[in-house]
Short mmCIF file of N, CA and C in Angstrom, two decimals:
data_model
loop_
_atom_site.label_atom_id
_atom_site.label_comp_id
_atom_site.label_asym_id
_atom_site.label_seq_id
_atom_site.Cartn_x
_atom_site.Cartn_y
_atom_site.Cartn_z
N MET C 1 -24.15 -17.26 -7.05
CA MET C 1 -24.06 -17.65 -5.56
C MET C 1 -24.43 -18.84 -4.69
N LEU C 2 -23.73 -19.54 -4.22
CA LEU C 2 -24.49 -20.85 -3.88
C LEU C 2 -25.64 -20.58 -2.60
N PRO C 3 -26.67 -21.09 -2.13
CA PRO C 3 -27.09 -21.23 -1.21
C PRO C 3 -26.55 -21.78 -0.12
N LEU C 4 -26.25 -21.04 1.00
CA LEU C 4 -25.92 -20.79 2.44
C LEU C 4 -25.77 -22.43 2.49
N GLU C 5 -26.46 -23.25 3.30
CA GLU C 5 -26.27 -24.48 3.12
C GLU C 5 -24.93 -25.85 2.53
N VAL C 6 -25.45 -25.21 0.96
CA VAL C 6 -24.30 -25.81 -0.04
C VAL C 6 -22.99 -25.05 0.26
N LEU C 7 -22.91 -23.44 0.68
CA LEU C 7 -21.59 -23.20 0.77
C LEU C 7 -20.73 -23.80 2.35
N ILE C 8 -21.53 -24.12 3.28
CA ILE C 8 -21.37 -24.53 4.28
C ILE C 8 -20.90 -25.80 4.45
N ASN C 9 -21.43 -26.62 3.58
CA ASN C 9 -21.40 -27.90 2.95
C ASN C 9 -19.87 -28.48 2.77
N ARG C 10 -19.75 -26.90 1.25
CA ARG C 10 -18.27 -26.91 0.64
C ARG C 10 -17.23 -26.89 1.63
N LEU C 11 -17.40 -25.92 2.48
CA LEU C 11 -16.02 -25.38 3.26
C LEU C 11 -16.19 -26.50 4.25
N ASN C 12 -17.16 -26.99 4.74
CA ASN C 12 -16.57 -28.00 5.75
C ASN C 12 -16.08 -29.18 4.93
N ASN C 13 -16.55 -29.76 3.63
CA ASN C 13 -15.42 -30.94 2.71
C ASN C 13 -14.58 -30.12 2.60
N GLU C 14 -13.77 -29.25 1.97
CA GLU C 14 -12.60 -28.22 1.85
C GLU C 14 -11.58 -28.44 3.05
N GLU C 15 -12.07 -27.77 3.93
CA GLU C 15 -11.62 -28.15 5.25
C GLU C 15 -10.60 -29.77 5.95
N LYS C 16 -11.88 -30.53 5.65
CA LYS C 16 -11.41 -31.99 5.83
C LYS C 16 -10.07 -32.29 4.88
N GLU C 17 -10.08 -32.10 4.02
CA GLU C 17 -9.18 -32.07 2.45
C GLU C 17 -7.97 -31.59 3.03
N LEU C 18 -7.99 -30.36 3.74
CA LEU C 18 -7.03 -29.85 3.99
C LEU C 18 -6.21 -30.39 5.32
N GLU C 19 -7.16 -30.85 5.87
CA GLU C 19 -6.57 -31.22 7.51
C GLU C 19 -5.74 -32.49 7.31
N LYS C 20 -5.95 -33.11 6.09
CA LYS C 20 -4.88 -34.48 5.39
C LYS C 20 -3.61 -33.77 5.22
N THR C 21 -2.92 -32.80 5.24
CA THR C 21 -2.06 -32.12 5.02
C THR C 21 -1.15 -31.70 6.00
N THR C 22 -0.11 -31.59 5.95
CA THR C 22 0.85 -30.86 6.85
C THR C 22 0.53 -29.10 6.90
N SER C 23 -0.21 -28.45 6.81
CA SER C 23 -0.99 -27.11 7.03
C SER C 23 -2.02 -27.80 7.68
N LYS C 24 -2.15 -26.28 8.75
CA LYS C 24 -3.41 -26.59 10.03
C LYS C 24 -3.65 -25.16 9.99
N ILE C 25 -5.25 -25.52 10.56
CA ILE C 25 -6.11 -24.49 10.31
C ILE C 25 -6.19 -23.92 12.29
N LEU C 26 -5.65 -22.93 12.40
CA LEU C 26 -5.30 -22.80 13.76
C LEU C 26 -6.17 -22.00 14.60
N GLU C 27 -7.36 -21.39 13.34
CA GLU C 27 -8.66 -20.71 14.46
C GLU C 27 -9.34 -20.89 12.98
N LYS C 28 -10.46 -20.48 13.25
CA LYS C 28 -11.71 -20.35 12.24
C LYS C 28 -12.95 -19.19 13.05
N GLN C 29 -13.45 -18.72 11.81
CA GLN C 29 -14.10 -17.51 12.83
C GLN C 29 -15.54 -17.46 11.74
N LYS C 30 -16.41 -17.76 12.34
CA LYS C 30 -17.63 -17.63 11.17
C LYS C 30 -18.41 -16.15 11.38
N PHE C 31 -18.76 -16.02 10.22
CA PHE C 31 -19.16 -14.57 10.22
C PHE C 31 -20.67 -14.63 9.58
N TYR C 32 -20.94 -15.64 9.60
CA TYR C 32 -22.71 -15.90 9.16
C TYR C 32 -23.71 -17.02 10.43
N ASP C 33 -24.85 -16.46 10.43
CA ASP C 33 -25.21 -16.82 11.42
C ASP C 33 -27.21 -17.43 10.64
N THR C 34 -26.96 -18.23 10.73
CA THR C 34 -28.29 -19.41 10.26
C THR C 34 -29.32 -18.81 11.00
N SER C 35 -29.54 -18.58 12.34
CA SER C 35 -30.79 -18.52 12.81
C SER C 35 -31.19 -16.91 12.67
N LYS C 36 -29.85 -15.83 12.65
CA LYS C 36 -30.53 -14.74 12.40
C LYS C 36 -30.59 -14.37 10.87
N LYS C 37 -30.20 -15.27 9.85
CA LYS C 37 -30.38 -15.09 8.64
C LYS C 37 -29.20 -13.90 8.25
N ARG C 38 -28.52 -14.59 8.85
CA ARG C 38 -26.92 -13.19 8.65
C ARG C 38 -26.11 -14.28 7.93
N GLU C 39 -25.94 -13.73 6.16
CA GLU C 39 -24.60 -14.63 5.85
C GLU C 39 -23.36 -13.80 5.58
N PHE C 40 -22.92 -12.32 6.18
CA PHE C 40 -21.59 -12.21 6.09
C PHE C 40 -21.31 -11.08 6.59
N LYS C 41 -20.53 -10.61 7.18
CA LYS C 41 -20.36 -9.43 7.52
C LYS C 41 -19.51 -8.49 6.78
N GLU C 42 -19.73 -7.30 6.40
CA GLU C 42 -18.54 -6.42 5.62
C GLU C 42 -17.22 -6.10 6.73
N ILE C 43 -15.58 -6.53 5.97
CA ILE C 43 -15.18 -6.19 6.64
C ILE C 43 -13.81 -6.14 5.93
N GLU C 44 -13.48 -4.83 6.76
CA GLU C 44 -12.20 -4.15 5.66
C GLU C 44 -10.68 -4.36 5.82
N VAL C 45 -10.31 -4.84 4.38
CA VAL C 45 -9.17 -5.87 4.73
C VAL C 45 -7.90 -5.43 3.24
N PRO C 46 -6.74 -5.19 3.84
CA PRO C 46 -5.71 -5.13 3.09
C PRO C 46 -5.54 -5.37 2.18
N THR C 47 -5.30 -5.20 1.12
CA THR C 47 -4.93 -5.62 -0.70
C THR C 47 -3.99 -4.77 -1.04
N VAL C 48 -3.40 -5.18 -2.00
CA VAL C 48 -2.18 -4.90 -3.20
C VAL C 48 -2.87 -3.37 -3.24
N TYR C 49 -3.98 -2.91 -3.69
CA TYR C 49 -4.87 -1.77 -4.32
C TYR C 49 -5.24 -0.86 -3.07
N GLY C 50 -4.90 -1.30 -2.02
CA GLY C 50 -5.35 -0.31 -0.59
C GLY C 50 -6.58 -1.31 0.57
N LEU C 51 -7.09 -0.53 1.06
CA LEU C 51 -7.96 -1.57 1.93
C LEU C 51 -9.44 -1.46 0.88
N GLU C 52 -10.00 -2.64 1.23
CA GLU C 52 -10.81 -3.13 0.54
C GLU C 52 -12.36 -3.78 1.33
N LYS C 53 -13.17 -3.24 1.28
CA LYS C 53 -14.51 -3.74 2.32
C LYS C 53 -15.05 -4.74 1.46
N VAL C 54 -15.14 -6.25 2.01
CA VAL C 54 -15.40 -7.26 1.76
C VAL C 54 -16.75 -8.07 2.18
N PRO C 55 -17.96 -8.80 1.22
CA PRO C 55 -18.32 -9.83 2.45
C PRO C 55 -17.85 -11.10 2.80
N VAL C 56 -17.47 -10.70 4.26
CA VAL C 56 -16.55 -12.08 4.63
C VAL C 56 -17.57 -12.84 5.10
N PHE C 57 -17.95 -14.31 4.63
CA PHE C 57 -18.38 -15.23 5.31
C PHE C 57 -17.75 -16.47 6.43
N MET C 58 -16.29 -16.25 6.07
CA MET C 58 -15.82 -17.21 7.22
C MET C 58 -14.40 -16.94 6.96
N LYS C 59 -13.60 -16.88 7.90
CA LYS C 59 -12.21 -16.58 8.28
C LYS C 59 -11.00 -17.63 8.73
N TYR C 60 -10.51 -17.72 7.97
CA TYR C 60 -9.40 -19.13 8.70
C TYR C 60 -7.56 -18.33 8.77
N ARG C 61 -7.54 -18.71 9.98
CA ARG C 61 -5.77 -18.61 10.30
C ARG C 61 -5.09 -20.21 9.91
N ILE C 62 -3.85 -19.73 8.94
CA ILE C 62 -3.43 -21.11 8.65
C ILE C 62 -2.11 -20.87 8.68
N GLU C 63 -1.57 -21.96 9.06
CA GLU C 63 -0.50 -22.15 9.47
C GLU C 63 0.29 -23.60 8.34
N VAL C 64 1.28 -22.86 7.96
CA VAL C 64 2.13 -23.71 6.83
C VAL C 64 3.46 -23.69 6.91
N GLU C 65 4.22 -24.90 6.40
CA GLU C 65 5.26 -25.16 6.62
C GLU C 65 5.84 -24.69 5.10
N ALA C 66 6.96 -24.06 4.56
CA ALA C 66 7.79 -23.90 3.34
C ALA C 66 8.78 -23.53 3.34
N GLN C 67 9.40 -23.44 2.54
CA GLN C 67 11.11 -22.64 2.86
C GLN C 67 10.77 -21.07 2.35
N GLY C 68 11.17 -20.43 3.48
CA GLY C 68 11.12 -18.78 3.04
C GLY C 68 12.36 -18.17 3.66
N TYR C 69 11.99 -16.52 3.96
CA TYR C 69 12.91 -16.39 4.39
C TYR C 69 12.65 -14.62 4.95
N VAL C 70 13.44 -14.14 5.79
CA VAL C 70 13.26 -13.66 6.78
C VAL C 70 14.40 -12.36 7.26
N LEU C 71 14.48 -11.49 7.36
CA LEU C 71 16.02 -10.59 7.67
C LEU C 71 15.80 -10.67 9.41
N ASP C 72 16.85 -11.19 9.59
CA ASP C 72 17.19 -11.62 11.38
C ASP C 72 17.26 -9.70 12.11
N ALA C 73 18.01 -10.10 13.06
CA ALA C 73 18.30 -8.74 13.99
C ALA C 73 19.55 -8.26 13.36
N ASN C 74 20.46 -9.05 12.76
CA ASN C 74 21.36 -8.15 12.17
C ASN C 74 21.03 -8.10 10.47
N GLU C 75 20.24 -7.40 10.09
CA GLU C 75 19.66 -7.33 8.59
C GLU C 75 20.15 -8.89 7.80
N LYS C 76 20.68 -9.70 8.25
CA LYS C 76 20.96 -11.05 8.04
C LYS C 76 20.41 -11.86 6.89
N ILE C 77 19.79 -12.48 5.88
CA ILE C 77 18.64 -13.40 5.13
C ILE C 77 18.85 -14.25 5.73
N ALA C 78 17.91 -15.19 6.76
CA ALA C 78 17.70 -16.15 7.52
C ALA C 78 16.97 -17.05 6.95
N PRO C 79 16.82 -18.49 7.32
CA PRO C 79 15.64 -19.33 6.63
C PRO C 79 14.55 -19.41 7.63
N LEU C 80 13.27 -19.26 7.19
CA LEU C 80 12.25 -19.19 7.76
C LEU C 80 11.10 -20.38 7.80
N ASN C 81 10.64 -21.29 8.01
CA ASN C 81 9.77 -22.49 7.94
C ASN C 81 8.46 -22.43 8.37
N HIS C 82 8.38 -21.68 9.05
CA HIS C 82 6.55 -21.84 9.42
C HIS C 82 6.44 -20.37 8.93
N HIS C 83 4.95 -20.46 8.61
CA HIS C 83 4.41 -18.79 7.91
C HIS C 83 2.91 -19.18 8.77
N THR C 84 2.41 -17.94 8.64
CA THR C 84 0.76 -18.14 9.35
C THR C 84 -0.12 -16.72 8.31
N PHE C 85 -1.06 -17.24 7.99
CA PHE C 85 -1.74 -15.97 7.66
C PHE C 85 -3.23 -15.99 7.43
N ASP C 86 -4.10 -15.65 7.02
CA ASP C 86 -5.45 -15.05 7.48
C ASP C 86 -5.64 -15.22 6.17
N LEU C 87 -6.75 -16.10 6.08
CA LEU C 87 -7.72 -16.56 4.59
C LEU C 87 -9.19 -16.21 4.84
N TYR C 88 -9.45 -15.42 4.35
CA TYR C 88 -11.05 -14.90 4.10
C TYR C 88 -11.64 -15.42 3.03
N VAL C 89 -12.82 -15.98 3.30
CA VAL C 89 -13.57 -16.61 2.66
C VAL C 89 -14.77 -15.91 2.06
N LEU C 90 -15.30 -15.10 1.23
CA LEU C 90 -16.23 -14.28 0.92
C LEU C 90 -17.51 -14.66 0.10
N ARG C 91 -18.23 -14.45 0.65
CA ARG C 91 -19.89 -14.82 0.53
C ARG C 91 -19.88 -15.74 -0.76
N ASN C 92 -19.10 -15.13 -1.88
CA ASN C 92 -19.75 -15.35 -2.98
C ASN C 92 -18.95 -16.74 -3.79
N TYR C 93 -18.00 -17.16 -2.61
CA TYR C 93 -16.90 -18.16 -3.26
C TYR C 93 -17.92 -19.43 -3.52
N PRO C 94 -17.34 -20.28 -4.47
CA PRO C 94 -16.48 -19.92 -5.09
C PRO C 94 -16.24 -19.40 -6.31
N PHE C 95 -17.34 -18.22 -6.58
CA PHE C 95 -17.51 -17.68 -7.83
C PHE C 95 -16.75 -16.34 -7.70
N PRO C 96 -15.88 -15.77 -8.86
CA PRO C 96 -15.19 -15.06 -8.83
C PRO C 96 -16.00 -13.46 -8.50
N LEU C 97 -15.27 -12.57 -8.17
CA LEU C 97 -16.31 -11.09 -7.93
C LEU C 97 -15.82 -10.44 -9.29
N GLU C 98 -16.52 -9.18 -9.62
CA GLU C 98 -16.62 -8.43 -10.58
C GLU C 98 -15.47 -7.15 -9.78
N ARG C 99 -14.00 -7.19 -9.36
CA ARG C 99 -13.26 -6.33 -8.80
C ARG C 99 -11.76 -6.56 -9.86
N LYS C 100 -11.07 -5.94 -9.31
CA LYS C 100 -9.67 -6.23 -9.69
C LYS C 100 -9.12 -7.77 -8.92
N LEU C 101 -9.55 -7.31 -7.78
CA LEU C 101 -9.24 -9.37 -7.27
C LEU C 101 -10.77 -9.51 -7.66
N GLY C 102 -10.63 -10.23 -8.20
CA GLY C 102 -11.77 -11.26 -8.73
C GLY C 102 -11.80 -12.72 -7.82
N ALA C 103 -10.62 -12.71 -7.02
CA ALA C 103 -10.88 -14.35 -6.21
C ALA C 103 -11.66 -13.67 -5.00
N PRO C 104 -12.77 -14.97 -4.67
CA PRO C 104 -13.78 -14.79 -3.78
C PRO C 104 -12.89 -14.91 -2.52
N ILE C 105 -11.60 -14.84 -2.17
CA ILE C 105 -11.36 -14.61 -1.14
C ILE C 105 -9.99 -13.89 -0.71
N ARG C 106 -9.52 -13.65 0.30
CA ARG C 106 -8.16 -12.49 0.56
C ARG C 106 -7.42 -13.01 1.83
N ILE C 107 -6.24 -12.58 1.25
CA ILE C 107 -5.13 -13.38 2.06
C ILE C 107 -4.48 -12.11 3.13
N VAL C 108 -4.30 -12.23 4.29
CA VAL C 108 -3.74 -11.58 4.92
C VAL C 108 -2.36 -12.10 5.73
N TRP C 109 -1.48 -11.65 5.28
CA TRP C 109 -0.04 -11.82 6.02
C TRP C 109 0.26 -11.74 7.29
N ILE C 110 0.61 -12.92 8.49
CA ILE C 110 0.72 -12.53 9.90
C ILE C 110 2.13 -12.13 10.27
N THR C 111 2.43 -13.33 10.34
CA THR C 111 4.27 -13.86 10.51
C THR C 111 5.52 -12.70 9.35
N PRO C 112 6.53 -12.82 10.08
CA PRO C 112 7.53 -11.97 9.22
C PRO C 112 7.76 -12.98 7.97
N ILE C 113 8.57 -12.20 6.85
CA ILE C 113 8.57 -12.81 5.88
C ILE C 113 9.65 -11.63 4.97
N PHE C 114 10.06 -12.14 4.21
CA PHE C 114 11.04 -11.47 3.57
C PHE C 114 11.35 -12.16 1.98
N HIS C 115 10.40 -11.17 1.41
CA HIS C 115 9.65 -11.83 -0.59
C HIS C 115 9.10 -10.96 -0.37
N PRO C 116 9.34 -10.58 -2.26
CA PRO C 116 8.96 -9.50 -3.04
C PRO C 116 7.34 -9.41 -3.41
N ASN C 117 6.98 -10.57 -2.62
CA ASN C 117 5.52 -10.79 -3.16
C ASN C 117 4.68 -10.40 -2.38
N ILE C 118 5.17 -11.08 -0.81
CA ILE C 118 4.27 -10.74 0.35
C ILE C 118 4.75 -9.83 1.16
N ALA C 119 4.02 -9.11 1.84
CA ALA C 119 4.36 -8.15 2.95
C ALA C 119 4.46 -9.11 4.26
N PRO C 120 5.26 -8.46 5.27
CA PRO C 120 5.09 -8.76 6.20
C PRO C 120 4.02 -8.84 7.00
N GLY C 121 3.62 -9.32 8.08
CA GLY C 121 2.33 -8.90 9.08
C GLY C 121 2.40 -7.57 9.33
N LYS C 122 1.60 -7.18 10.46
CA LYS C 122 1.57 -5.50 10.68
C LYS C 122 2.58 -5.15 11.82
N ASP C 123 2.40 -6.86 12.25
CA ASP C 123 3.17 -6.63 13.41
C ASP C 123 4.83 -6.06 13.15
N TYR C 124 5.17 -6.65 11.78
CA TYR C 124 6.47 -7.22 11.48
C TYR C 124 6.69 -5.71 10.62
N GLY C 125 6.01 -4.72 10.79
CA GLY C 125 6.40 -3.41 9.84
C GLY C 125 5.43 -3.66 8.55
N GLY C 126 5.23 -4.51 8.53
CA GLY C 126 4.47 -4.49 6.78
C GLY C 126 3.05 -3.86 7.22
N THR C 127 2.38 -4.41 6.07
CA THR C 127 0.61 -4.04 5.51
C THR C 127 0.29 -5.65 5.57
N GLY C 128 0.96 -7.04 5.18
CA GLY C 128 -0.08 -8.32 5.26
C GLY C 128 -0.17 -8.21 3.88
N VAL C 129 0.34 -7.54 3.25
CA VAL C 129 -0.92 -7.65 1.44
C VAL C 129 0.13 -8.74 1.00
N ILE C 130 -0.63 -9.60 0.01
CA ILE C 130 0.03 -10.32 -0.78
C ILE C 130 0.10 -10.18 -2.18
N CYS C 131 0.76 -10.34 -3.41
CA CYS C 131 0.32 -10.26 -4.46
C CYS C 131 0.55 -11.53 -5.01
N TRP C 132 -0.25 -11.96 -5.75
CA TRP C 132 -0.28 -13.21 -6.28
C TRP C 132 -1.45 -13.63 -7.26
N ARG C 133 -1.23 -14.03 -8.77
CA ARG C 133 -1.90 -14.02 -9.65
C ARG C 133 -2.97 -14.69 -9.63
N ALA C 134 -3.21 -15.48 -8.69
CA ALA C 134 -4.58 -16.20 -8.53
C ALA C 134 -5.28 -15.27 -7.92
N LEU C 135 -5.38 -14.18 -6.90
CA LEU C 135 -6.14 -13.02 -6.87
C LEU C 135 -6.95 -12.61 -7.38
N VAL C 136 -6.11 -12.57 -8.97
CA VAL C 136 -7.08 -12.09 -10.21
C VAL C 136 -7.09 -12.30 -11.09
N LYS C 137 -7.22 -13.50 -11.58
CA LYS C 137 -7.43 -14.74 -12.55
C LYS C 137 -7.93 -16.29 -11.55
N TRP C 138 -9.22 -16.20 -10.93
CA TRP C 138 -9.63 -16.82 -9.83
C TRP C 138 -10.44 -18.02 -11.18
N THR C 139 -10.67 -18.99 -11.01
CA THR C 139 -11.39 -20.10 -11.08
C THR C 139 -12.35 -20.64 -10.34
N THR C 140 -13.37 -21.37 -10.93
CA THR C 140 -14.14 -21.98 -9.57
C THR C 140 -13.51 -23.18 -9.20
N THR C 141 -12.72 -23.63 -9.67
CA THR C 141 -12.12 -25.28 -9.65
C THR C 141 -11.47 -24.97 -8.46
N LEU C 142 -10.89 -23.85 -8.00
CA LEU C 142 -9.93 -23.75 -6.85
C LEU C 142 -10.42 -23.84 -5.27
N SER C 143 -9.65 -25.08 -4.37
CA SER C 143 -10.89 -25.35 -3.44
C SER C 143 -9.94 -24.28 -2.34
N LEU C 144 -10.27 -24.35 -0.69
CA LEU C 144 -9.12 -24.38 0.09
C LEU C 144 -7.58 -24.82 0.30
N LEU C 145 -7.25 -26.05 -0.10
CA LEU C 145 -6.21 -26.60 -0.52
C LEU C 145 -5.67 -26.38 -1.37
N ASN C 146 -5.98 -26.12 -2.66
CA ASN C 146 -5.40 -25.47 -3.46
C ASN C 146 -4.75 -24.14 -3.70
N VAL C 147 -5.39 -23.03 -2.57
CA VAL C 147 -4.74 -21.89 -2.76
C VAL C 147 -4.10 -22.22 -1.68
N VAL C 148 -3.97 -22.54 -0.35
CA VAL C 148 -3.08 -23.32 0.63
C VAL C 148 -1.76 -23.56 -0.12
N GLU C 149 -1.80 -24.78 -0.94
CA GLU C 149 -0.50 -25.35 -1.83
C GLU C 149 -0.28 -24.24 -2.47
N GLY C 150 -1.04 -23.40 -3.26
CA GLY C 150 -0.49 -22.03 -4.23
C GLY C 150 0.32 -21.44 -3.38
N VAL C 151 -0.05 -20.57 -2.16
CA VAL C 151 0.94 -20.19 -1.31
C VAL C 151 2.15 -20.59 -0.87
N LYS C 152 2.25 -21.60 -0.20
CA LYS C 152 3.24 -22.32 -0.42
C LYS C 152 4.17 -22.29 -1.70
N LEU C 153 3.45 -22.67 -2.80
CA LEU C 153 4.43 -22.41 -3.63
C LEU C 153 5.10 -21.21 -3.74
N LEU C 154 4.13 -19.90 -3.72
CA LEU C 154 4.72 -18.48 -3.98
C LEU C 154 5.32 -18.54 -3.08
N ILE C 155 5.57 -18.91 -1.51
CA ILE C 155 6.86 -18.86 -0.68
C ILE C 155 8.04 -18.88 -1.38
N GLU C 156 7.63 -20.05 -2.02
CA GLU C 156 9.37 -20.89 -2.41
C GLU C 156 9.57 -20.51 -3.23
N ASN C 157 9.09 -20.12 -4.51
CA ASN C 157 9.18 -19.72 -5.32
C ASN C 157 8.99 -17.75 -6.23
N PRO C 158 9.21 -17.19 -5.24
CA PRO C 158 9.66 -15.45 -5.32
C PRO C 158 9.57 -15.26 -6.85
N ASP C 159 8.62 -14.20 -7.40
CA ASP C 159 8.35 -13.87 -8.54
C ASP C 159 8.80 -12.52 -8.63
N VAL C 160 9.72 -12.00 -8.68
CA VAL C 160 11.06 -10.69 -8.66
C VAL C 160 10.76 -10.21 -9.50
N ASP C 161 10.02 -10.31 -10.62
CA ASP C 161 9.18 -9.27 -11.40
C ASP C 161 8.28 -8.72 -11.47
N ASP C 162 7.41 -8.73 -10.42
CA ASP C 162 5.82 -8.72 -9.85
C ASP C 162 5.83 -8.13 -8.50
N PRO C 163 7.22 -7.24 -7.53
CA PRO C 163 7.29 -6.95 -6.27
C PRO C 163 5.65 -6.02 -6.23
N ILE C 164 5.67 -6.17 -4.61
CA ILE C 164 4.94 -5.23 -3.87
C ILE C 164 5.79 -4.03 -4.16
N HIS C 165 5.35 -2.74 -3.83
CA HIS C 165 6.02 -1.48 -4.02
C HIS C 165 6.17 -0.87 -2.67
N ASN C 166 4.93 -0.98 -1.60
CA ASN C 166 4.76 -0.57 -0.49
C ASN C 166 4.21 -1.77 0.43
N PRO C 167 5.06 -2.28 1.48
CA PRO C 167 6.00 -1.90 2.43
C PRO C 167 7.53 -1.80 1.14
N PRO C 168 9.03 -1.07 1.83
CA PRO C 168 9.77 -1.20 0.94
C PRO C 168 10.74 -2.70 1.04
N ILE C 169 10.15 -3.05 1.96
CA ILE C 169 11.60 -4.82 2.14
C ILE C 169 10.69 -5.54 1.33
N CYS C 170 9.48 -5.53 0.37
CA CYS C 170 9.56 -6.50 -0.82
C CYS C 170 10.55 -5.76 -1.96
N MET C 171 10.35 -4.48 -2.16
CA MET C 171 11.30 -4.09 -3.39
C MET C 171 12.87 -4.85 -2.78
N ARG C 172 13.44 -4.91 -1.55
CA ARG C 172 14.63 -5.38 -1.50
C ARG C 172 14.89 -6.62 -1.34
N ALA C 173 13.65 -7.46 -1.07
CA ALA C 173 13.67 -8.64 -1.36
C ALA C 173 13.92 -8.82 -3.05
N ALA C 174 12.88 -8.19 -4.06
CA ALA C 174 13.09 -8.08 -5.70
C ALA C 174 14.46 -8.20 -5.85
N GLU C 175 15.28 -7.36 -5.14
CA GLU C 175 16.84 -6.59 -5.71
C GLU C 175 17.62 -8.01 -5.15
N TYR C 176 17.01 -8.42 -4.05
CA TYR C 176 17.86 -9.49 -3.05
C TYR C 176 17.84 -10.70 -3.98
N PHE C 177 17.01 -11.02 -4.25
CA PHE C 177 16.42 -12.63 -4.89
C PHE C 177 16.63 -12.59 -6.63
N ARG C 178 16.77 -11.26 -7.34
CA ARG C 178 17.10 -10.80 -8.80
C ARG C 178 18.33 -11.36 -8.92
N LEU C 179 19.32 -11.01 -7.50
CA LEU C 179 20.95 -11.65 -7.19
C LEU C 179 20.83 -12.84 -7.39
N ASN C 180 20.33 -13.41 -6.05
CA ASN C 180 20.72 -14.32 -5.54
C ASN C 180 19.02 -15.30 -5.11
N PRO C 181 18.58 -15.80 -6.53
CA PRO C 181 17.80 -16.72 -6.48
C PRO C 181 17.42 -17.80 -5.81
N PRO C 182 16.78 -17.96 -4.97
CA PRO C 182 16.83 -19.21 -3.90
C PRO C 182 16.09 -20.68 -4.92
N PRO C 183 16.76 -21.81 -4.76
CA PRO C 183 16.63 -22.71 -5.48
C PRO C 183 14.98 -23.05 -5.81
N LYS C 184 14.92 -23.50 -6.99
CA LYS C 184 13.51 -23.47 -7.21
C LYS C 184 12.76 -25.16 -6.48
N ILE C 185 11.68 -24.55 -5.90
CA ILE C 185 11.00 -25.82 -5.49
C ILE C 185 9.98 -26.03 -6.37
N VAL C 186 9.91 -27.27 -6.89
CA VAL C 186 8.75 -27.84 -7.20
C VAL C 186 8.21 -28.88 -6.53
N ARG C 187 6.53 -28.52 -6.44
CA ARG C 187 6.40 -30.40 -5.82
C ARG C 187 5.78 -31.31 -6.53
N LYS C 188 6.10 -32.54 -5.89
CA LYS C 188 5.75 -33.84 -6.57
C LYS C 188 4.52 -33.67 -6.77
N ARG C 189 3.51 -34.14 -7.70
CA ARG C 189 2.03 -34.43 -8.16
C ARG C 189 2.25 -35.95 -7.55
N GLY C 190 0.78 -35.72 -6.74
CA GLY C 190 0.18 -37.28 -6.49
C GLY C 190 -0.02 -37.99 -7.55
N ARG C 191 -0.25 -39.45 -7.22
CA ARG C 191 -0.57 -40.06 -8.04
C ARG C 191 -2.43 -40.22 -8.75
N ASN C 192 -3.15 -39.32 -8.06
CA ASN C 192 -4.45 -38.63 -8.35
C ASN C 192 -4.24 -37.40 -8.87
N ASP C 193 -2.95 -36.64 -9.43
CA ASP C 193 -3.35 -35.75 -10.08
C ASP C 193 -1.90 -35.78 -11.18
N GLU C 194 -1.82 -37.02 -11.28
CA GLU C 194 -1.10 -37.19 -13.08
C GLU C 194 -2.34 -37.36 -13.56
N LYS C 195 -1.84 -36.54 -14.99
CA LYS C 195 -3.00 -36.56 -16.50
C LYS C 195 -1.79 -37.38 -17.37
#
């Protein structure tokens, strides 16, 4: 576990990195208090395995632009390009946990979406859970920017072979995209990313 000041500095730097992109941090909520020597707050967060109580250090509400889909009022598939989710950073970030979901982050979807791996937010009849391999196979080299860019890729490239089973809309999305795959979106790597 990183010392508190080191973690605070790391997240401040990662926030600055994220601010250089089209993604936006809409809200930020701290669950630590250095004056009271409190380093986190235990919060229940929905996951694909059910509710999980985790030590939350910081919560970000993030807005991203990515080509996604939603069911409109007539039950037709319609494009949706603006998405919002809560990103919970756990106290042991960036180190993995000894749990099924090893990532030291949790993601809860807020907005509507028609996707096999992302349940719509609770205000749209879903649970807000997300099924993404990075939550299970975490590496310490990932940053907030990597997580947000990874979520954008997941939005644009649904994995029909690993859908969420509840709520049923995710299974419906898997069936739909199996028959009507969206165009694959590959993001160009920047000059600094080339190997």
